């Protein structure tokens, strides 16, 4: 069994294995090491760097990584061997520390570790962050407690610009600390998009300043299970300091039952025969008041969340309630839609997209919007989620053939678990394995791992996510040729041990142990 062989190989794992694997890593023969004295080691800005002290992104990162590097009590004594490395010089070519990362941000970096000399260079602060993470994974500690780093030369950049993780905070509320910890581990994996599926049918935890009744009436608990404006800003800034974009999803017209109590008249009344049944369905698409409400809500959302993109959902709209409602049936007849309720859904979506465009925002939508032939802007990103292997690759082909950019999530629903090493299936996915031209392949901007919340809350979020999500992280960052399962097992198991050392309750891949596996418990 490959896993058993990999377990044995773990003993032979090279010091300084990096996850996700860099594009290029060359180490000189002989395995020369440079000792790091914790008492003297520091991060510094290289001469000529376009950013320097006072850059909040890197100043904060230097503090974080120093704590991660020397988590054990620092040895005040000088290293007993070698020429010590006492400083990592960081050079950033492009000025800018106060902005937010975007889809177009450059994340490339170069890391040079030579005897007595450490240099990290990057185009932007976002690339410098990725390089700092790599540097932190290269640092080891020998049997005498001496910190060291092996000589190496790394040239690295991401394969895809959008490498995301979705968290669902409606089906189970996730406390702020759990979201912040997830952002930390995303940065360790070089993920760069937090897709915040913040509201859905079960609850509406987003505290809106424009419509405060939405959370007062729609959250599980309006006092304890909401995200205040301060909470949201904390998440956005915490993510920014780690080079992570926050893309909020407010899914409509379906998945909106929690909106109803706080927004009377928004949802469609369902009927049983000629009489209202007392239940409600999707947002009512035939009322002008609906579009005024949506406009006002998204005006707020577009100012709260700084990323250019909003995720507008558009999936799984159940037409049963619309079909039962006599006013909607009359509207369908008036519009000449017949019995094709996809046309009614498209009418709503098109008006919503016009509203978002008027707010100078871009949008991501689930694949049903494309499947139902809604007229969308050429720069729309289509998010592919339906899972049957032959179907999702056909969908990727169809989306890109139509000229739209695509995101892949279909094979990466990590909320689903199975006995055994199910990270392997996620790792073996090739996002570009569909029939299409090179121009079509260029339209795939990346993908997202999804953690839906039906059976996940704060008690099992971390072990279910990590290190399994790391399989997706490497697939989206590393070269397409990085596919060796035995090698991946060795490095991912080692990375999982690093996560435990950083206090993350990451579950085991298979049989074995970590030196620090009880540190966070």
Short mmCIF file of C-alpha atoms in Angstrom, two decimals, residues 2-492:
data_model
loop_
_atom_site.label_atom_id
_atom_site.label_comp_id
_atom_site.label_asym_id
_atom_site.label_seq_id
_atom_site.Cartn_x
_atom_site.Cartn_y
_atom_site.Cartn_z
CA UNK A 2 1.41 3.38 -1.02
CA UNK A 3 0.52 4.97 2.31
CA UNK A 4 2.54 2.37 4.24
CA UNK A 5 5.56 3.01 2.07
CA UNK A 6 5.05 6.74 2.52
CA UNK A 7 4.90 6.21 6.28
CA UNK A 8 8.33 4.64 6.16
CA UNK A 9 9.59 7.38 3.87
CA UNK A 10 8.52 9.96 6.44
CA UNK A 11 11.65 9.08 8.38
CA UNK A 12 13.64 10.14 5.32
CA UNK A 13 11.77 13.40 4.66
CA UNK A 14 14.28 16.10 3.74
CA UNK A 15 14.65 18.90 6.24
CA UNK A 16 12.95 22.00 4.90
CA UNK A 17 10.17 20.39 2.88
CA UNK A 18 7.71 23.14 1.89
CA UNK A 19 3.92 23.00 1.48
CA UNK A 20 2.66 23.88 -1.08
CA UNK A 21 5.70 22.87 -3.11
CA UNK A 22 7.52 25.84 -4.67
CA UNK A 23 7.87 26.16 -8.43
CA UNK A 24 11.65 25.76 -8.14
CA UNK A 25 13.81 24.79 -5.17
CA UNK A 26 17.52 24.04 -5.57
CA UNK A 27 19.76 23.05 -2.69
CA UNK A 28 23.53 22.59 -3.01
CA UNK A 29 24.94 19.09 -2.45
CA UNK A 30 26.17 18.36 1.03
CA UNK A 31 23.21 19.82 2.90
CA UNK A 32 25.04 22.77 4.43
CA UNK A 33 23.20 24.42 7.30
CA UNK A 34 23.15 27.92 8.66
CA UNK A 35 22.37 28.21 12.39
CA UNK A 36 19.82 30.82 13.52
CA UNK A 37 20.48 32.38 16.96
CA UNK A 38 17.05 33.42 18.31
CA UNK A 39 18.47 36.12 20.54
CA UNK A 40 20.09 37.93 17.61
CA UNK A 41 17.94 36.99 14.63
CA UNK A 42 15.80 39.72 13.07
CA UNK A 43 13.86 40.60 9.96
CA UNK A 44 14.94 43.76 8.14
CA UNK A 45 14.16 45.69 4.98
CA UNK A 46 16.86 45.39 2.35
CA UNK A 47 18.56 48.48 1.03
CA UNK A 48 16.58 49.97 -1.85
CA UNK A 49 13.31 48.24 -0.91
CA UNK A 50 10.24 50.23 -1.98
CA UNK A 51 8.69 49.61 1.43
CA UNK A 52 10.29 49.87 4.84
CA UNK A 53 9.55 50.22 8.56
CA UNK A 54 6.00 51.41 9.08
CA UNK A 55 4.60 49.04 6.44
CA UNK A 56 1.80 47.52 8.52
CA UNK A 57 1.54 44.35 6.43
CA UNK A 58 5.19 43.38 6.83
CA UNK A 59 5.75 44.82 10.32
CA UNK A 60 2.90 42.61 11.57
CA UNK A 61 4.20 39.64 9.57
CA UNK A 62 7.69 39.97 11.06
CA UNK A 63 6.21 39.78 14.55
CA UNK A 64 4.04 36.78 13.69
CA UNK A 65 6.78 34.79 12.07
CA UNK A 66 9.32 35.51 14.75
CA UNK A 67 6.88 34.02 17.26
CA UNK A 68 6.28 31.01 15.00
CA UNK A 69 9.97 30.43 14.32
CA UNK A 70 11.12 30.49 17.91
CA UNK A 71 8.05 29.16 19.69
CA UNK A 72 10.22 27.22 22.11
CA UNK A 73 12.22 29.11 24.74
CA UNK A 74 15.01 30.89 22.84
CA UNK A 75 18.50 29.63 23.45
CA UNK A 76 20.55 32.66 24.51
CA UNK A 77 23.80 30.85 23.77
CA UNK A 78 25.57 31.23 20.46
CA UNK A 79 25.16 28.30 18.02
CA UNK A 80 27.93 25.74 18.62
CA UNK A 81 28.72 25.39 14.90
CA UNK A 82 28.73 27.23 11.57
CA UNK A 83 28.48 30.86 10.55
CA UNK A 84 25.18 32.11 12.02
CA UNK A 85 22.42 33.69 9.95
CA UNK A 86 21.22 36.62 12.00
CA UNK A 87 19.07 38.57 9.55
CA UNK A 88 16.57 37.98 6.74
CA UNK A 89 16.66 40.97 4.41
CA UNK A 90 13.35 41.60 2.66
CA UNK A 91 13.28 43.53 -0.61
CA UNK A 92 9.96 44.65 -2.14
CA UNK A 93 10.11 46.19 -5.60
CA UNK A 94 6.70 47.91 -5.69
CA UNK A 95 5.55 50.47 -3.10
CA UNK A 96 2.22 49.98 -1.37
CA UNK A 97 1.24 48.65 2.05
CA UNK A 98 -2.14 50.23 2.70
CA UNK A 99 -4.22 48.62 -0.04
CA UNK A 100 -6.02 45.34 -0.37
CA UNK A 101 -4.97 42.31 -2.40
CA UNK A 102 -6.91 41.69 -5.61
CA UNK A 103 -7.30 39.08 -8.32
CA UNK A 104 -4.44 40.78 -10.17
CA UNK A 105 -2.02 40.96 -7.25
CA UNK A 106 1.45 39.56 -7.84
CA UNK A 107 2.51 36.94 -5.30
CA UNK A 108 5.84 35.83 -6.75
CA UNK A 109 9.00 35.84 -4.62
CA UNK A 110 12.59 34.63 -4.54
CA UNK A 111 14.29 33.29 -1.44
CA UNK A 112 18.05 32.84 -1.21
CA UNK A 113 19.62 31.08 1.78
CA UNK A 114 23.40 31.07 1.66
CA UNK A 115 25.93 30.66 4.45
CA UNK A 116 25.53 33.76 6.56
CA UNK A 117 23.20 35.51 4.10
CA UNK A 118 19.41 35.43 3.78
CA UNK A 119 17.50 37.43 1.16
CA UNK A 120 13.79 37.45 0.30
CA UNK A 121 12.78 39.54 -2.72
CA UNK A 122 9.28 40.06 -4.11
CA UNK A 123 7.42 42.38 -6.46
CA UNK A 124 4.81 43.23 -3.82
CA UNK A 125 4.15 42.89 -0.11
CA UNK A 126 1.76 40.03 -0.96
CA UNK A 127 4.61 38.07 -2.53
CA UNK A 128 6.79 38.87 0.47
CA UNK A 129 4.14 37.32 2.73
CA UNK A 130 4.23 34.09 0.72
CA UNK A 131 8.01 34.07 0.94
CA UNK A 132 7.96 34.58 4.70
CA UNK A 133 5.71 31.54 5.05
CA UNK A 134 8.10 29.47 2.98
CA UNK A 135 11.04 30.71 5.05
CA UNK A 136 9.24 29.73 8.26
CA UNK A 137 8.74 26.18 6.99
CA UNK A 138 12.44 25.83 6.12
CA UNK A 139 13.61 26.46 9.67
CA UNK A 140 14.35 23.33 11.70
CA UNK A 141 15.78 22.47 15.09
CA UNK A 142 18.46 19.86 15.66
CA UNK A 143 18.80 17.34 18.49
CA UNK A 144 20.72 19.89 20.56
CA UNK A 145 17.98 22.51 20.27
CA UNK A 146 19.85 24.70 17.77
CA UNK A 147 17.66 26.41 15.16
CA UNK A 148 18.98 26.17 11.62
CA UNK A 149 18.06 26.57 7.96
CA UNK A 150 19.47 24.61 5.02
CA UNK A 151 21.06 26.46 2.15
CA UNK A 152 18.62 26.70 -0.73
CA UNK A 153 17.46 28.85 -3.64
CA UNK A 154 13.72 29.16 -4.26
CA UNK A 155 11.88 30.85 -7.11
CA UNK A 156 8.15 30.67 -6.56
CA UNK A 157 4.81 31.96 -7.79
CA UNK A 158 1.22 30.66 -7.82
CA UNK A 159 -0.23 28.67 -10.67
CA UNK A 160 -3.68 30.25 -10.22
CA UNK A 161 -4.51 33.74 -8.91
CA UNK A 162 -7.71 32.70 -7.04
CA UNK A 163 -7.10 30.08 -4.35
CA UNK A 164 -10.05 30.12 -2.03
CA UNK A 165 -11.71 28.56 0.97
CA UNK A 166 -15.46 28.85 1.60
CA UNK A 167 -16.84 28.88 5.14
CA UNK A 168 -20.58 28.64 5.76
CA UNK A 169 -21.58 30.67 8.83
CA UNK A 170 -25.34 30.32 8.46
CA UNK A 171 -26.00 26.65 9.10
CA UNK A 172 -23.78 26.84 12.16
CA UNK A 173 -22.50 30.14 13.51
CA UNK A 174 -18.72 30.19 13.69
CA UNK A 175 -17.31 32.44 16.42
CA UNK A 176 -14.95 35.18 15.37
CA UNK A 177 -11.92 33.42 16.84
CA UNK A 178 -12.57 30.36 14.64
CA UNK A 179 -12.69 32.49 11.51
CA UNK A 180 -9.47 34.28 12.46
CA UNK A 181 -7.69 30.99 13.16
CA UNK A 182 -8.87 29.70 9.79
CA UNK A 183 -7.39 32.79 8.13
CA UNK A 184 -4.08 32.04 9.85
CA UNK A 185 -3.98 28.50 8.50
CA UNK A 186 -5.09 29.68 5.07
CA UNK A 187 -1.99 31.89 5.02
CA UNK A 188 0.17 28.92 6.05
CA UNK A 189 -1.23 27.10 2.96
CA UNK A 190 -0.92 30.18 0.70
CA UNK A 191 -4.68 30.40 0.15
CA UNK A 192 -5.59 33.98 -0.78
CA UNK A 193 -9.41 34.20 -0.86
CA UNK A 194 -11.81 33.80 2.05
CA UNK A 195 -15.24 33.17 0.51
CA UNK A 196 -17.58 34.10 3.34
CA UNK A 197 -20.93 32.38 2.77
CA UNK A 198 -22.26 34.53 5.55
CA UNK A 199 -26.06 34.04 5.33
CA UNK A 200 -28.42 31.31 4.09
CA UNK A 201 -31.80 29.70 4.85
CA UNK A 202 -31.11 28.72 8.49
CA UNK A 203 -29.85 32.04 9.85
CA UNK A 204 -28.90 35.62 9.00
CA UNK A 205 -25.95 36.46 11.27
CA UNK A 206 -24.76 39.53 9.33
CA UNK A 207 -25.71 42.63 11.30
CA UNK A 208 -26.86 45.15 8.70
CA UNK A 209 -26.85 48.87 9.49
CA UNK A 210 -29.43 49.49 6.77
CA UNK A 211 -31.78 46.64 7.77
CA UNK A 212 -31.00 45.76 11.41
CA UNK A 213 -34.12 43.62 11.67
CA UNK A 214 -32.59 41.04 9.33
CA UNK A 215 -30.24 39.77 12.03
CA UNK A 216 -32.52 40.67 14.93
CA UNK A 217 -35.21 38.41 13.48
CA UNK A 218 -33.11 36.04 11.37
CA UNK A 219 -30.06 35.11 13.45
CA UNK A 220 -30.07 32.07 15.73
CA UNK A 221 -29.52 34.52 18.59
CA UNK A 222 -29.50 38.25 17.92
CA UNK A 223 -27.10 38.90 20.80
CA UNK A 224 -24.59 36.06 20.64
CA UNK A 225 -24.77 34.69 17.10
CA UNK A 226 -24.23 37.74 14.91
CA UNK A 227 -21.30 39.40 13.18
CA UNK A 228 -21.27 43.06 14.12
CA UNK A 229 -19.80 45.77 11.92
CA UNK A 230 -16.72 45.62 14.13
CA UNK A 231 -16.46 41.84 13.70
CA UNK A 232 -16.64 42.14 9.91
CA UNK A 233 -13.97 44.85 9.85
CA UNK A 234 -11.78 42.71 12.11
CA UNK A 235 -12.05 39.80 9.67
CA UNK A 236 -11.32 42.00 6.65
CA UNK A 237 -8.23 43.61 8.21
CA UNK A 238 -6.95 40.35 9.70
CA UNK A 239 -7.24 38.81 6.24
CA UNK A 240 -5.59 41.79 4.53
CA UNK A 241 -2.55 41.52 6.79
CA UNK A 242 -2.18 37.93 5.56
CA UNK A 243 -2.68 38.75 1.88
CA UNK A 244 -6.18 37.26 1.85
CA UNK A 245 -9.16 38.76 0.05
CA UNK A 246 -12.61 38.56 1.68
CA UNK A 247 -15.40 37.90 -0.82
CA UNK A 248 -18.84 37.95 0.78
CA UNK A 249 -21.70 35.88 -0.58
CA UNK A 250 -25.32 36.97 -0.22
CA UNK A 251 -27.08 34.22 -2.14
CA UNK A 252 -30.43 35.09 -3.77
CA UNK A 253 -33.20 34.55 -4.82
CA UNK A 254 -33.12 31.11 -3.18
CA UNK A 255 -31.47 30.26 0.15
CA UNK A 256 -33.17 33.31 1.70
CA UNK A 257 -35.70 31.93 4.22
CA UNK A 258 -33.86 33.61 7.11
CA UNK A 259 -34.34 36.98 5.42
CA UNK A 260 -38.13 36.78 5.64
CA UNK A 261 -38.80 37.57 9.32
CA UNK A 262 -36.76 40.79 9.15
CA UNK A 263 -37.99 41.89 5.72
CA UNK A 264 -41.78 41.45 5.47
CA UNK A 265 -43.00 41.22 1.88
CA UNK A 266 -39.63 40.16 0.47
CA UNK A 267 -40.25 36.43 0.16
CA UNK A 268 -42.90 34.78 -1.99
CA UNK A 269 -46.04 33.56 -0.13
CA UNK A 270 -46.69 29.94 -1.04
CA UNK A 271 -50.20 28.68 -1.72
CA UNK A 272 -52.00 25.44 -1.10
CA UNK A 273 -54.72 25.47 -3.73
CA UNK A 274 -56.39 28.89 -3.60
CA UNK A 275 -55.27 29.78 -0.10
CA UNK A 276 -51.90 30.88 1.34
CA UNK A 277 -50.21 27.97 3.10
CA UNK A 278 -48.42 30.15 5.63
CA UNK A 279 -45.02 29.19 4.24
CA UNK A 280 -42.63 31.15 2.07
CA UNK A 281 -40.36 30.50 -0.87
CA UNK A 282 -37.62 32.41 -2.69
CA UNK A 283 -37.49 36.18 -2.97
CA UNK A 284 -40.54 37.53 -4.81
CA UNK A 285 -39.21 38.61 -8.21
CA UNK A 286 -42.30 40.46 -9.48
CA UNK A 287 -42.41 43.34 -6.99
CA UNK A 288 -40.65 46.69 -7.43
CA UNK A 289 -40.17 46.79 -3.67
CA UNK A 290 -37.95 43.72 -3.96
CA UNK A 291 -35.49 45.53 -6.17
CA UNK A 292 -35.45 48.61 -3.97
CA UNK A 293 -34.64 46.40 -0.98
CA UNK A 294 -31.90 44.55 -2.85
CA UNK A 295 -30.43 47.84 -4.08
CA UNK A 296 -30.27 49.30 -0.57
CA UNK A 297 -28.80 46.13 0.95
CA UNK A 298 -26.09 45.74 -1.66
CA UNK A 299 -25.21 49.43 -1.48
CA UNK A 300 -24.27 48.72 2.10
CA UNK A 301 -22.54 45.43 1.37
CA UNK A 302 -20.50 46.96 -1.45
CA UNK A 303 -19.10 49.59 0.91
CA UNK A 304 -18.47 47.21 3.82
CA UNK A 305 -16.53 44.64 1.76
CA UNK A 306 -13.72 46.32 -0.19
CA UNK A 307 -12.99 43.54 -2.70
CA UNK A 308 -14.04 44.27 -6.27
CA UNK A 309 -16.06 41.06 -6.38
CA UNK A 310 -19.24 40.05 -4.60
CA UNK A 311 -20.56 36.50 -4.77
CA UNK A 312 -24.25 36.65 -5.67
CA UNK A 313 -25.12 32.95 -5.50
CA UNK A 314 -28.02 32.20 -7.81
CA UNK A 315 -28.07 28.43 -7.19
CA UNK A 316 -30.73 25.87 -6.32
CA UNK A 317 -33.84 28.01 -6.78
CA UNK A 318 -36.90 25.87 -5.98
CA UNK A 319 -39.75 26.90 -8.27
CA UNK A 320 -42.49 25.08 -6.32
CA UNK A 321 -43.60 28.13 -4.35
CA UNK A 322 -43.50 30.44 -7.35
CA UNK A 323 -45.66 27.97 -9.28
CA UNK A 324 -48.22 27.90 -6.47
CA UNK A 325 -48.61 31.68 -6.24
CA UNK A 326 -51.48 33.03 -8.41
CA UNK A 327 -49.95 36.51 -8.78
CA UNK A 328 -46.71 35.06 -10.05
CA UNK A 329 -48.55 32.76 -12.43
CA UNK A 330 -50.42 35.78 -13.78
CA UNK A 331 -47.12 37.64 -14.18
CA UNK A 332 -45.67 34.69 -16.05
CA UNK A 333 -48.59 34.75 -18.47
CA UNK A 334 -48.33 38.52 -18.92
CA UNK A 335 -44.60 38.22 -19.75
CA UNK A 336 -45.15 35.33 -22.13
CA UNK A 337 -42.92 33.01 -20.08
CA UNK A 338 -45.37 30.10 -20.24
CA UNK A 339 -44.33 27.48 -17.66
CA UNK A 340 -40.59 28.20 -17.94
CA UNK A 341 -39.75 29.48 -14.47
CA UNK A 342 -36.08 29.66 -15.37
CA UNK A 343 -37.05 32.76 -17.35
CA UNK A 344 -38.51 34.31 -14.20
CA UNK A 345 -35.35 33.47 -12.28
CA UNK A 346 -33.30 34.98 -15.09
CA UNK A 347 -35.38 38.16 -14.97
CA UNK A 348 -34.54 38.56 -11.28
CA UNK A 349 -30.86 37.71 -11.70
CA UNK A 350 -30.43 40.11 -14.62
CA UNK A 351 -31.93 42.98 -12.63
CA UNK A 352 -29.73 42.08 -9.65
CA UNK A 353 -26.62 42.04 -11.81
CA UNK A 354 -27.51 45.45 -13.22
CA UNK A 355 -27.77 46.75 -9.65
CA UNK A 356 -24.37 45.36 -8.73
CA UNK A 357 -22.82 46.78 -11.90
CA UNK A 358 -24.22 50.20 -11.02
CA UNK A 359 -22.33 49.95 -7.71
CA UNK A 360 -19.05 49.46 -9.63
CA UNK A 361 -18.63 45.93 -8.37
CA UNK A 362 -17.83 42.71 -10.19
CA UNK A 363 -19.60 39.48 -9.44
CA UNK A 364 -19.19 35.76 -9.10
CA UNK A 365 -22.21 33.50 -9.55
CA UNK A 366 -22.86 29.79 -9.17
CA UNK A 367 -23.11 27.83 -12.39
CA UNK A 368 -26.92 27.76 -12.60
CA UNK A 369 -26.88 31.41 -13.66
CA UNK A 370 -24.81 30.41 -16.70
CA UNK A 371 -26.79 27.22 -17.27
CA UNK A 372 -30.04 29.20 -17.37
CA UNK A 373 -28.60 31.55 -20.00
CA UNK A 374 -28.85 34.70 -17.94
CA UNK A 375 -27.24 37.62 -19.74
CA UNK A 376 -24.15 38.43 -17.69
CA UNK A 377 -21.25 40.79 -18.21
CA UNK A 378 -18.22 39.44 -20.09
CA UNK A 379 -16.07 39.75 -16.94
CA UNK A 380 -18.41 37.56 -14.84
CA UNK A 381 -16.79 34.64 -13.02
CA UNK A 382 -18.78 31.39 -13.11
CA UNK A 383 -18.36 29.16 -10.05
CA UNK A 384 -18.68 25.45 -10.97
CA UNK A 385 -19.97 23.29 -8.13
CA UNK A 386 -22.04 20.38 -9.45
CA UNK A 387 -20.03 17.32 -8.68
CA UNK A 388 -20.27 14.40 -11.09
CA UNK A 389 -16.78 14.24 -12.63
CA UNK A 390 -17.80 14.09 -16.26
CA UNK A 391 -20.32 16.86 -15.72
CA UNK A 392 -18.11 19.38 -13.95
CA UNK A 393 -15.38 19.12 -16.57
CA UNK A 394 -18.00 19.52 -19.29
CA UNK A 395 -19.25 22.58 -17.41
CA UNK A 396 -15.73 24.03 -17.25
CA UNK A 397 -15.41 23.50 -20.99
CA UNK A 398 -18.77 25.11 -21.72
CA UNK A 399 -18.18 28.11 -19.45
CA UNK A 400 -14.78 28.89 -20.91
CA UNK A 401 -15.92 28.23 -24.47
CA UNK A 402 -18.52 30.94 -23.92
CA UNK A 403 -15.69 33.29 -22.94
CA UNK A 404 -16.31 33.47 -19.20
CA UNK A 405 -13.78 33.02 -16.43
CA UNK A 406 -14.29 29.94 -14.28
CA UNK A 407 -13.74 28.86 -10.69
CA UNK A 408 -13.75 25.18 -9.74
CA UNK A 409 -15.18 23.80 -6.48
CA UNK A 410 -17.08 20.69 -7.58
CA UNK A 411 -14.49 18.08 -6.46
CA UNK A 412 -13.42 19.99 -3.34
CA UNK A 413 -16.38 19.84 -0.93
CA UNK A 414 -14.38 19.11 2.22
CA UNK A 415 -17.46 18.97 4.45
CA UNK A 416 -17.94 15.48 2.99
CA UNK A 417 -15.69 12.89 4.59
CA UNK A 418 -15.01 9.23 4.04
CA UNK A 419 -12.97 6.54 5.73
CA UNK A 420 -9.35 6.57 4.65
CA UNK A 421 -7.13 9.13 3.01
CA UNK A 422 -9.73 11.18 1.20
CA UNK A 423 -7.21 14.02 0.71
CA UNK A 424 -5.85 11.96 -2.18
CA UNK A 425 -8.96 12.42 -4.33
CA UNK A 426 -8.79 16.18 -3.84
CA UNK A 427 -5.07 16.19 -4.62
CA UNK A 428 -5.47 14.23 -7.86
CA UNK A 429 -7.88 16.74 -9.43
CA UNK A 430 -6.49 18.60 -12.43
CA UNK A 431 -8.54 21.81 -12.91
CA UNK A 432 -7.62 22.10 -16.59
CA UNK A 433 -8.49 18.51 -17.50
CA UNK A 434 -11.24 19.42 -19.94
CA UNK A 435 -11.45 19.65 -23.70
CA UNK A 436 -10.70 23.17 -24.82
CA UNK A 437 -8.22 25.53 -26.39
CA UNK A 438 -5.28 27.11 -24.55
CA UNK A 439 -7.30 30.33 -24.51
CA UNK A 440 -10.08 28.50 -22.67
CA UNK A 441 -7.64 27.09 -20.12
CA UNK A 442 -6.38 30.63 -19.48
CA UNK A 443 -9.89 31.60 -18.37
CA UNK A 444 -9.70 29.29 -15.32
CA UNK A 445 -8.73 31.69 -12.55
CA UNK A 446 -8.52 29.00 -9.88
CA UNK A 447 -10.75 27.24 -7.44
CA UNK A 448 -12.04 26.95 -3.89
CA UNK A 449 -12.32 24.30 -1.24
CA UNK A 450 -15.76 24.46 0.37
CA UNK A 451 -16.68 23.73 3.97
CA UNK A 452 -20.46 23.76 4.15
CA UNK A 453 -21.87 23.87 7.64
CA UNK A 454 -24.71 21.35 7.96
CA UNK A 455 -22.56 19.08 10.14
CA UNK A 456 -19.67 21.42 10.95
CA UNK A 457 -19.32 23.96 13.72
CA UNK A 458 -16.45 25.23 15.86
CA UNK A 459 -16.00 21.82 17.51
CA UNK A 460 -14.91 20.03 14.34
CA UNK A 461 -14.02 22.78 11.87
CA UNK A 462 -10.22 22.69 12.21
CA UNK A 463 -9.65 18.92 12.12
CA UNK A 464 -12.04 18.49 9.21
CA UNK A 465 -10.36 21.30 7.26
CA UNK A 466 -6.72 20.63 8.00
CA UNK A 467 -4.60 19.23 6.54
CA UNK A 468 -7.14 18.03 3.93
CA UNK A 469 -7.60 21.54 2.50
CA UNK A 470 -3.85 21.60 1.99
CA UNK A 471 -4.32 19.14 -0.88
CA UNK A 472 -6.38 21.78 -2.68
CA UNK A 473 -3.89 24.50 -1.75
CA UNK A 474 -1.02 22.67 -3.43
CA UNK A 475 -3.08 21.86 -6.49
CA UNK A 476 -3.86 25.56 -6.94
CA UNK A 477 -0.38 26.90 -6.12
CA UNK A 478 2.17 24.39 -7.39
CA UNK A 479 3.12 23.37 -10.91
CA UNK A 480 0.77 20.93 -12.65
CA UNK A 481 3.59 18.38 -12.73
CA UNK A 482 3.66 18.15 -8.92
CA UNK A 483 1.58 14.99 -8.60
CA UNK A 484 3.65 12.32 -6.85
CA UNK A 485 1.44 10.92 -4.08
CA UNK A 486 4.23 9.40 -2.03
CA UNK A 487 6.17 12.64 -2.01
CA UNK A 488 3.01 14.60 -1.27
CA UNK A 489 2.21 12.30 1.66
CA UNK A 490 5.66 12.85 3.15
CA UNK A 491 5.46 16.63 2.86
CA UNK A 492 1.80 16.92 3.90
#
